[in-house]
Short mmCIF file of C-alpha atoms in Angstrom, two decimals:
data_model
loop_
_atom_site.label_atom_id
_atom_site.label_comp_id
_atom_site.label_asym_id
_atom_site.label_seq_id
_atom_site.Cartn_x
_atom_site.Cartn_y
_atom_site.Cartn_z
CA MET A 1 0.00 0.00 0.00
CA TRP A 2 1.39 3.39 -1.03
CA PRO A 3 1.32 5.98 1.78
CA VAL A 4 -0.91 8.95 1.03
CA ALA A 5 2.04 11.34 1.15
CA ALA A 6 3.98 9.22 -1.35
CA LEU A 7 1.04 9.11 -3.75
CA PHE A 8 0.62 12.89 -3.54
CA MET A 9 4.30 13.47 -4.24
CA ALA A 10 4.20 11.08 -7.19
CA ILE A 11 1.22 12.85 -8.72
CA SER A 12 2.56 16.36 -8.19
CA ALA A 13 6.17 15.66 -9.24
CA PRO A 14 7.60 17.84 -12.09
CA ALA A 15 7.41 16.47 -15.60
CA ALA A 16 11.21 16.22 -15.75
CA ALA A 17 11.22 13.82 -12.88
CA GLN A 18 8.81 11.59 -14.76
CA ASP A 19 11.44 11.00 -17.48
CA THR A 20 13.36 8.78 -15.10
CA PRO A 21 12.14 5.18 -15.40
CA ALA A 22 10.33 4.12 -12.28
CA PRO A 23 11.40 0.91 -10.59
CA ALA A 24 9.16 -2.07 -11.13
CA GLN A 25 6.44 -2.42 -8.56
CA THR A 26 5.24 -5.67 -7.10
CA ALA A 27 1.85 -6.47 -5.68
CA PRO A 28 1.56 -5.98 -1.92
CA SER A 29 2.31 -9.18 -0.05
CA ALA A 30 0.05 -8.62 2.93
CA LEU A 31 -3.18 -6.97 3.84
CA THR A 32 -3.01 -3.58 5.47
CA ALA A 33 -4.39 -3.57 8.99
CA LEU A 34 -4.67 -0.75 11.44
CA PRO A 35 -2.05 -0.95 14.21
CA ASP A 36 -3.10 -2.93 17.24
CA ARG A 37 -4.17 -0.69 20.08
CA PRO A 38 -4.13 -1.51 23.78
CA TYR A 39 -7.38 -2.57 25.40
CA THR A 40 -9.21 0.25 27.14
CA ILE A 41 -11.85 -0.20 29.82
CA ASN A 42 -15.50 -0.48 28.80
CA PRO A 43 -18.78 -0.45 30.75
CA GLY A 44 -19.40 -3.93 32.13
CA ASP A 45 -15.72 -4.78 32.56
CA GLN A 46 -14.72 -6.30 35.89
CA ILE A 47 -11.58 -4.64 37.24
CA GLU A 48 -9.43 -5.35 40.29
CA ILE A 49 -7.94 -2.45 42.22
CA TYR A 50 -5.09 -3.00 44.68
CA VAL A 51 -3.67 -0.21 46.83
CA TRP A 52 -0.28 -1.32 48.09
CA GLY A 53 -0.06 -1.43 51.88
CA GLU A 54 -3.82 -0.81 52.20
CA GLU A 55 -5.58 -4.16 51.99
CA ARG A 56 -8.80 -2.54 53.17
CA LEU A 57 -8.90 -0.67 49.87
CA GLN A 58 -8.54 -3.73 47.65
CA ARG A 59 -11.64 -4.04 45.47
CA SER A 60 -13.08 -6.03 42.58
CA ILE A 61 -15.46 -3.66 40.81
CA ARG A 62 -17.69 -3.83 37.75
CA VAL A 63 -17.71 -0.66 35.66
CA LEU A 64 -21.20 0.83 35.53
CA PRO A 65 -23.12 1.45 32.28
CA ASP A 66 -22.17 5.14 32.46
CA GLY A 67 -18.48 4.17 32.41
CA THR A 68 -17.76 5.05 36.03
CA PHE A 69 -17.25 3.30 39.37
CA SER A 70 -17.05 4.43 42.98
CA PHE A 71 -13.96 3.93 45.12
CA PRO A 72 -13.49 4.58 48.86
CA LEU A 73 -11.91 7.94 49.76
CA VAL A 74 -11.92 8.93 46.10
CA GLY A 75 -15.54 8.92 45.01
CA ARG A 76 -16.65 8.45 41.43
CA VAL A 77 -13.95 7.60 38.90
CA MET A 78 -14.38 7.73 35.12
CA ALA A 79 -12.99 4.54 33.58
CA GLU A 80 -14.57 4.20 30.14
CA GLY A 81 -12.02 4.57 27.38
CA MET A 82 -9.15 4.62 29.87
CA LEU A 83 -6.11 2.39 30.05
CA PRO A 84 -5.61 0.62 33.40
CA GLU A 85 -2.59 2.82 34.15
CA GLN A 86 -4.71 5.94 33.59
CA VAL A 87 -7.22 4.70 36.15
CA GLU A 88 -4.32 3.98 38.51
CA THR A 89 -3.24 7.61 38.21
CA ALA A 90 -6.78 8.88 38.80
CA ILE A 91 -7.16 6.82 41.97
CA SER A 92 -3.69 7.75 43.21
CA ASN A 93 -4.43 11.44 42.70
CA GLY A 94 -7.73 11.04 44.51
CA LEU A 95 -6.00 9.41 47.48
CA ALA A 96 -3.25 12.04 47.68
CA SER A 97 -5.19 14.26 50.08
CA GLN A 98 -5.56 11.36 52.51
CA TYR A 99 -1.81 10.92 53.05
CA ARG A 100 0.86 13.27 54.37
CA GLY A 101 3.53 11.86 52.12
CA ASP A 102 3.29 10.25 48.75
CA PRO A 103 0.10 8.23 48.21
CA PRO A 104 0.51 4.44 48.00
CA GLN A 105 1.03 2.75 44.67
CA VAL A 106 -2.16 1.66 42.92
CA THR A 107 -2.48 -1.30 40.56
CA VAL A 108 -5.49 -1.79 38.28
CA THR A 109 -6.00 -4.98 36.29
CA ILE A 110 -8.85 -6.07 34.05
CA GLN A 111 -10.25 -9.32 35.43
CA ALA A 112 -13.09 -9.87 32.96
CA PRO A 113 -13.24 -7.67 29.85
CA SER A 114 -16.90 -8.47 29.30
CA GLY A 115 -17.67 -4.92 28.23
CA PHE A 116 -16.14 -5.39 24.75
CA THR A 117 -18.63 -7.44 22.77
CA PHE A 118 -19.59 -7.65 19.12
CA SER A 119 -21.80 -9.89 16.99
CA VAL A 120 -21.32 -11.65 13.66
CA ILE A 121 -24.45 -12.78 11.83
CA GLY A 122 -25.45 -14.00 8.39
CA ARG A 123 -23.52 -16.39 6.17
CA VAL A 124 -20.95 -17.59 8.69
CA ARG A 125 -20.57 -21.04 10.22
CA GLY A 126 -20.97 -19.93 13.82
CA PRO A 127 -22.96 -16.71 14.15
CA SER A 128 -22.83 -15.44 17.70
CA THR A 129 -21.89 -12.65 20.08
CA PHE A 130 -18.25 -12.60 21.10
CA THR A 131 -16.25 -11.20 24.02
CA PRO A 132 -12.63 -11.62 22.92
CA GLY A 133 -10.94 -9.59 25.65
CA ARG A 134 -8.89 -7.73 23.06
CA TYR A 135 -9.50 -5.64 19.98
CA VAL A 136 -9.91 -7.51 16.71
CA ASN A 137 -10.23 -6.52 13.08
CA LEU A 138 -12.89 -7.59 10.58
CA ILE A 139 -11.05 -10.68 9.36
CA GLU A 140 -10.45 -11.87 12.92
CA ALA A 141 -14.10 -11.29 13.79
CA ILE A 142 -15.30 -13.44 10.88
CA THR A 143 -12.75 -16.09 11.80
CA MET A 144 -14.10 -16.19 15.36
CA ALA A 145 -17.51 -16.89 13.84
CA GLY A 146 -16.16 -19.98 12.12
CA GLY A 147 -15.43 -18.28 8.83
CA PRO A 148 -17.81 -17.66 5.91
CA ASP A 149 -19.98 -20.45 4.56
CA GLU A 150 -19.90 -21.50 0.90
CA PHE A 151 -22.72 -19.10 -0.05
CA ALA A 152 -21.32 -15.97 1.64
CA ASN A 153 -20.99 -12.77 -0.39
CA LEU A 154 -17.76 -11.39 1.02
CA ASP A 155 -17.83 -8.38 -1.29
CA ASN A 156 -20.79 -6.84 0.49
CA ILE A 157 -19.99 -7.13 4.21
CA THR A 158 -21.65 -4.55 6.44
CA ILE A 159 -20.61 -3.38 9.90
CA ILE A 160 -23.45 -1.77 11.84
CA ARG A 161 -22.03 0.64 14.41
CA LYS A 162 -23.79 2.71 17.05
CA LYS A 163 -22.61 6.27 17.54
CA GLY A 164 -24.59 7.89 20.30
CA LYS A 165 -28.22 7.44 19.34
CA GLU A 166 -27.51 6.91 15.66
CA LEU A 167 -26.60 3.80 13.69
CA THR A 168 -24.05 3.95 10.90
CA SER A 169 -23.01 1.29 8.41
CA ILE A 170 -19.60 0.52 6.97
CA LYS A 171 -19.32 -1.49 3.75
CA PHE A 172 -16.27 -3.61 3.00
CA ARG A 173 -15.17 -5.98 0.24
CA LEU A 174 -13.26 -8.99 1.46
CA GLY A 175 -13.87 -11.54 -1.31
CA GLY A 176 -10.57 -11.05 -3.10
CA ALA A 177 -8.57 -11.29 0.10
CA MET A 178 -10.24 -14.54 1.10
CA LYS A 179 -9.30 -15.99 -2.31
CA GLY A 180 -5.69 -14.89 -1.99
CA ASN A 181 -6.02 -11.86 -4.26
CA LEU A 182 -4.48 -9.22 -2.05
CA SER A 183 -4.30 -6.44 -4.63
CA GLU A 184 -8.00 -5.59 -4.24
CA THR A 185 -7.80 -5.19 -0.49
CA ALA A 186 -4.23 -4.12 0.19
CA ALA A 187 -5.02 -0.47 -0.55
CA GLN A 188 -7.60 -0.42 2.22
CA ALA A 189 -7.17 -0.58 5.96
CA ILE A 190 -8.94 -3.58 7.47
CA PRO A 191 -11.60 -2.09 9.81
CA GLN A 192 -11.12 -2.51 13.52
CA ILE A 193 -14.18 -3.86 15.33
CA GLN A 194 -15.53 -1.54 18.00
CA VAL A 195 -17.69 -2.11 21.08
CA GLY A 196 -21.21 -3.17 20.12
CA ASP A 197 -20.53 -3.65 16.40
CA THR A 198 -22.66 -6.07 14.40
CA VAL A 199 -20.98 -7.65 11.38
CA ILE A 200 -23.39 -8.83 8.70
CA VAL A 201 -22.11 -11.32 6.11
CA PRO A 202 -24.81 -11.65 3.40
#
């Protein structure tokens, strides 16, 4: 896949530069996927909070639907969309006023990432709702559903995504990639599945 900047430079290059023979290009050898991103906390996730030296403050807490949770001496903490280390900082800052010196170290771990779910329906071998505990892309999501069946139309896949109170749809063609023809798909970024997505394979 050519970077956007490289394509722009190639198009806008002076005519003189075009006289130089361009090196032969080969077809991309792999699909382009968005970089993996670390898992952030979602409503419904079960998290464990440990305050070092303060066993009375150790808690296992489920994040509420509004993305928050309550913690002793700190109050309400926003967790949705946060990395565990960001929640650690928020709790530590909240505890700072309770200690004369530095506040104790806080450790936050995700026990059950049940808040990140998505569904795959239609022409797949195992349609279901999945809770992978990590972010996945479209190909991985279909693979988790057992892969497409023999009648699937992989050139008309739809991702239904909720944004606030509205639903949006994302169309994607995956047929060539599944047949080993990477040139059709390599110029596109494989969509990352988001919380609550529904993948429809017609």
